GROMACS .gro file of C-alpha atoms in nm:
model
  221
    1MET     CA    1   0.260  -0.406   0.566
    2LYS     CA    2  -0.040  -0.631   0.620
    3PHE     CA    3   0.025  -0.985   0.748
    4LEU     CA    4  -0.190  -1.295   0.795
    5LEU     CA    5  -0.089  -1.513   1.090
    6ILE     CA    6  -0.219  -1.872   1.080
    7GLU     CA    7  -0.151  -2.019   1.424
    8ASP     CA    8  -0.370  -2.213   1.669
    9ASN     CA    9  -0.157  -2.149   1.980
   10GLN     CA   10  -0.326  -1.841   2.123
   11GLU     CA   11  -0.038  -1.743   2.350
   12LEU     CA   12   0.215  -1.761   2.068
   13ALA     CA   13  -0.022  -1.584   1.829
   14HIS     CA   14  -0.072  -1.290   2.067
   15ALA     CA   15   0.303  -1.261   2.122
   16VAL     CA   16   0.373  -1.255   1.747
   17MET     CA   17   0.092  -1.007   1.682
   18ASN     CA   18   0.214  -0.772   1.953
   19ARG     CA   19   0.568  -0.771   1.816
   20MET     CA   20   0.457  -0.717   1.458
   21GLN     CA   21   0.220  -0.437   1.555
   22LEU     CA   22   0.506  -0.263   1.737
   23ASP     CA   23   0.686  -0.265   1.401
   24GLY     CA   24   0.388  -0.085   1.248
   25HIS     CA   25   0.238  -0.383   1.066
   26VAL     CA   26  -0.132  -0.468   1.043
   27ILE     CA   27  -0.198  -0.835   1.121
   28ASP     CA   28  -0.502  -1.063   1.097
   29HIS     CA   29  -0.511  -1.388   1.294
   30ALA     CA   30  -0.660  -1.718   1.176
   31PRO     CA   31  -0.651  -2.005   1.432
   32ASN     CA   32  -0.731  -2.272   1.173
   33ILE     CA   33  -0.724  -2.350   0.801
   34SER     CA   34  -1.092  -2.270   0.749
   35ASP     CA   35  -1.051  -1.916   0.878
   36ALA     CA   36  -0.721  -1.880   0.693
   37VAL     CA   37  -0.887  -1.964   0.361
   38ALA     CA   38  -1.165  -1.711   0.430
   39PHE     CA   39  -0.909  -1.441   0.511
   40SER     CA   40  -0.687  -1.511   0.211
   41ASP     CA   41  -0.978  -1.533  -0.033
   42THR     CA   42  -1.122  -1.197   0.070
   43GLY     CA   43  -0.815  -0.994   0.171
   44ASP     CA   44  -0.483  -0.886   0.027
   45TYR     CA   45  -0.171  -0.958   0.231
   46ASP     CA   46   0.196  -0.873   0.197
   47LEU     CA   47   0.311  -1.176   0.397
   48ILE     CA   48   0.165  -1.495   0.546
   49LEU     CA   49   0.301  -1.665   0.859
   50LEU     CA   50   0.186  -2.028   0.848
   51ASP     CA   51   0.184  -2.289   1.122
   52ILE     CA   52   0.183  -2.652   1.004
   53MET     CA   53  -0.005  -2.841   1.275
   54LEU     CA   54  -0.355  -2.691   1.285
   55PRO     CA   55  -0.674  -2.824   1.450
   56ASP     CA   56  -0.861  -2.879   1.122
   57GLY     CA   57  -0.576  -3.001   0.903
   58ASP     CA   58  -0.220  -2.964   0.781
   59GLY     CA   59  -0.088  -2.618   0.699
   60ARG     CA   60   0.085  -2.766   0.396
   61ASP     CA   61  -0.258  -2.820   0.242
   62PHE     CA   62  -0.322  -2.446   0.276
   63LEU     CA   63   0.017  -2.373   0.118
   64THR     CA   64  -0.055  -2.603  -0.175
   65ARG     CA   65  -0.396  -2.441  -0.230
   66HIS     CA   66  -0.244  -2.094  -0.199
   67ARG     CA   67   0.020  -2.158  -0.464
   68ALA     CA   68  -0.226  -2.341  -0.691
   69GLY     CA   69  -0.427  -2.020  -0.699
   70GLU     CA   70  -0.120  -1.847  -0.847
   71LYS     CA   71  -0.090  -1.609  -0.552
   72ASP     CA   72   0.259  -1.472  -0.504
   73THR     CA   73   0.215  -1.362  -0.141
   74PRO     CA   74   0.533  -1.471   0.043
   75VAL     CA   75   0.484  -1.745   0.302
   76ILE     CA   76   0.705  -1.811   0.605
   77VAL     CA   77   0.634  -2.146   0.768
   78LEU     CA   78   0.638  -2.176   1.147
   79THR     CA   79   0.726  -2.536   1.219
   80ALA     CA   80   0.828  -2.759   1.509
   81ARG     CA   81   0.974  -3.008   1.262
   82SER     CA   82   1.353  -3.000   1.269
   83GLN     CA   83   1.429  -3.265   1.006
   84VAL     CA   84   1.609  -3.122   0.703
   85SER     CA   85   1.386  -3.327   0.470
   86ASP     CA   86   1.072  -3.166   0.620
   87ARG     CA   87   1.209  -2.817   0.569
   88ILE     CA   88   1.319  -2.892   0.214
   89SER     CA   89   0.975  -3.032   0.126
   90MET     CA   90   0.805  -2.714   0.250
   91LEU     CA   91   1.040  -2.495   0.044
   92ASP     CA   92   0.973  -2.714  -0.260
   93MET     CA   93   0.598  -2.671  -0.202
   94GLY     CA   94   0.632  -2.293  -0.231
   95ALA     CA   95   0.730  -2.161   0.111
   96ASP     CA   96   0.969  -1.865   0.094
   97ASP     CA   97   1.133  -1.936   0.430
   98TYR     CA   98   1.076  -2.119   0.757
   99VAL     CA   99   1.135  -2.063   1.129
  100THR     CA  100   1.172  -2.359   1.365
  101LYS     CA  101   0.978  -2.350   1.693
  102PRO     CA  102   1.057  -2.240   1.953
  103PHE     CA  103   1.194  -1.928   1.789
  104ASP     CA  104   1.324  -1.591   1.898
  105HIS     CA  105   1.087  -1.312   1.794
  106ALA     CA  106   1.380  -1.101   1.676
  107GLU     CA  107   1.475  -1.379   1.434
  108LEU     CA  108   1.118  -1.400   1.301
  109GLN     CA  109   1.111  -1.024   1.248
  110ALA     CA  110   1.445  -1.037   1.067
  111ARG     CA  111   1.326  -1.319   0.840
  112CYS     CA  112   1.009  -1.123   0.760
  113ARG     CA  113   1.216  -0.820   0.664
  114ALA     CA  114   1.445  -1.032   0.447
  115VAL     CA  115   1.157  -1.198   0.259
  116LEU     CA  116   0.983  -0.864   0.203
  117ARG     CA  117   1.308  -0.706   0.078
  118ARG     CA  118   1.354  -0.989  -0.172
  119LYS     CA  119   1.001  -0.947  -0.301
  120ALA     CA  120   1.036  -0.570  -0.330
  121ARG     CA  121   1.361  -0.598  -0.523
  122THR     CA  122   1.218  -0.862  -0.752
  123ALA     CA  123   0.911  -0.653  -0.825
  124GLN     CA  124   1.082  -0.317  -0.868
  125SER     CA  125   1.337  -0.139  -0.650
  126VAL     CA  126   1.201   0.211  -0.705
  127ILE     CA  127   0.862   0.309  -0.845
  128ARG     CA  128   0.848   0.639  -1.033
  129ARG     CA  129   0.534   0.834  -1.113
  130GLY     CA  130   0.585   1.180  -1.257
  131ASN     CA  131   0.855   1.352  -1.052
  132VAL     CA  132   0.790   1.137  -0.742
  133ALA     CA  133   0.995   0.826  -0.664
  134LEU     CA  134   0.877   0.570  -0.407
  135ASP     CA  135   1.137   0.334  -0.258
  136PRO     CA  136   0.961   0.031  -0.098
  137VAL     CA  137   1.286  -0.098   0.051
  138ALA     CA  138   1.399   0.227   0.215
  139GLY     CA  139   1.040   0.321   0.303
  140HIS     CA  140   1.045   0.680   0.183
  141ILE     CA  141   0.961   0.891  -0.120
  142GLU     CA  142   1.138   1.164  -0.314
  143VAL     CA  143   0.923   1.457  -0.422
  144ALA     CA  144   1.088   1.671  -0.689
  145GLY     CA  145   1.428   1.548  -0.567
  146LYS     CA  146   1.360   1.602  -0.195
  147THR     CA  147   1.337   1.303   0.042
  148VAL     CA  148   1.014   1.285   0.240
  149THR     CA  149   0.961   1.034   0.523
  150LEU     CA  150   0.602   0.916   0.567
  151ARG     CA  151   0.427   0.747   0.855
  152ASN     CA  152   0.373   0.374   0.815
  153ARG     CA  153   0.011   0.380   0.700
  154GLU     CA  154   0.068   0.687   0.483
  155PHE     CA  155   0.347   0.505   0.303
  156ARG     CA  156   0.145   0.186   0.256
  157LEU     CA  157  -0.151   0.382   0.122
  158LEU     CA  158   0.066   0.569  -0.127
  159GLU     CA  159   0.236   0.243  -0.229
  160LEU     CA  160  -0.104   0.092  -0.312
  161LEU     CA  161  -0.191   0.387  -0.532
  162PHE     CA  162   0.154   0.395  -0.693
  163ASN     CA  163   0.133   0.030  -0.791
  164ALA     CA  164  -0.191   0.089  -0.982
  165PRO     CA  165  -0.199   0.442  -1.129
  166GLY     CA  166  -0.534   0.525  -1.285
  167GLN     CA  167  -0.713   0.253  -1.089
  168VAL     CA  168  -0.995   0.365  -0.862
  169PHE     CA  169  -0.981   0.238  -0.503
  170SER     CA  170  -1.294   0.257  -0.291
  171LYS     CA  171  -1.267   0.373   0.070
  172GLN     CA  172  -1.367   0.027   0.189
  173LYS     CA  173  -1.094  -0.137  -0.020
  174LEU     CA  174  -0.835   0.096   0.131
  175VAL     CA  175  -0.965   0.030   0.483
  176ASP     CA  176  -0.929  -0.345   0.419
  177ARG     CA  177  -0.565  -0.299   0.314
  178LEU     CA  178  -0.463  -0.054   0.588
  179PHE     CA  179  -0.633  -0.204   0.892
  180SER     CA  180  -0.694  -0.549   1.039
  181TYR     CA  181  -1.040  -0.697   1.077
  182ASP     CA  182  -1.023  -0.631   1.451
  183ASP     CA  183  -0.949  -0.259   1.416
  184ASP     CA  184  -1.250  -0.040   1.492
  185VAL     CA  185  -1.211   0.227   1.225
  186SER     CA  186  -1.441   0.407   0.987
  187GLU     CA  187  -1.386   0.505   0.625
  188ASN     CA  188  -1.322   0.859   0.748
  189ALA     CA  189  -0.977   0.744   0.857
  190VAL     CA  190  -0.887   0.705   0.489
  191GLU     CA  191  -0.981   1.069   0.427
  192VAL     CA  192  -0.732   1.176   0.693
  193TYR     CA  193  -0.446   0.982   0.532
  194ILE     CA  194  -0.538   1.105   0.185
  195ALA     CA  195  -0.530   1.466   0.309
  196ARG     CA  196  -0.182   1.413   0.459
  197LEU     CA  197  -0.052   1.257   0.139
  198ARG     CA  198  -0.184   1.545  -0.069
  199LYS     CA  199   0.018   1.787   0.143
  200HIS     CA  200   0.333   1.582   0.088
  201LEU     CA  201   0.266   1.561  -0.287
  202ASP     CA  202   0.172   1.927  -0.328
  203PRO     CA  203   0.510   2.033  -0.484
  204SER     CA  204   0.493   1.749  -0.740
  205ASN     CA  205   0.306   1.672  -1.061
  206VAL     CA  206   0.142   1.371  -0.892
  207SER     CA  207  -0.207   1.404  -0.747
  208ILE     CA  208  -0.471   1.192  -0.576
  209THR     CA  209  -0.806   1.249  -0.741
  210THR     CA  210  -1.136   1.202  -0.559
  211LEU     CA  211  -1.417   1.044  -0.759
  212ARG     CA  212  -1.724   1.107  -0.548
  213GLY     CA  213  -1.916   0.791  -0.475
  214PHE     CA  214  -1.635   0.572  -0.612
  215GLY     CA  215  -1.307   0.642  -0.433
  216TYR     CA  216  -0.957   0.766  -0.512
  217ARG     CA  217  -0.721   0.747  -0.810
  218LEU     CA  218  -0.354   0.837  -0.855
  219ASP     CA  219  -0.283   1.068  -1.151
  220HIS     CA  220   0.050   1.205  -1.268
  221GLY     CA  221   0.190   1.430  -1.537
   0.00000   0.00000   0.00000
């Protein structure tokens, strides 16, 4: 999964990023609202972790703007405010959950998993293309009835393609979804993951088609 962390406390931000990366997630960090808006307007994220007190404004303004744009990316608020009324107001504004500072990182990770599970179940529990079934909750696929476990980025790449069959994804678009802005990777990395996925899909009637000069497309029988 790809996360956006909006947090001005550098020490806390690095701690959260390290824990999330250990779980296999890609995470971009915005220390203020201005950077957060730039990230969210140009990138696609599976989850946003949002601090409230930021150097250039109130995180609730970002949340209001985010929901006004009809984006359904889940948002977990990181807040030092313990009043019940404050937490209720943030949920009413569109937050999916909140964690009160100081928090245990294991609790934050658990809340992230819970929010992502709810979104996956609301969207669709299992995605089927041809004779391949992708389970976003369990994190594996079934190819012609046989369970196949993929590496984290392989799974996320296939999930992107599964959610938009027939749509062409450029290499740069896939790099943006699979890696953070700080990762030093080339578009060749996408070719490696595509090659691995093709091996996994070989027994199926699902294929990843290369359109030279344009990108990749998922096709199925």
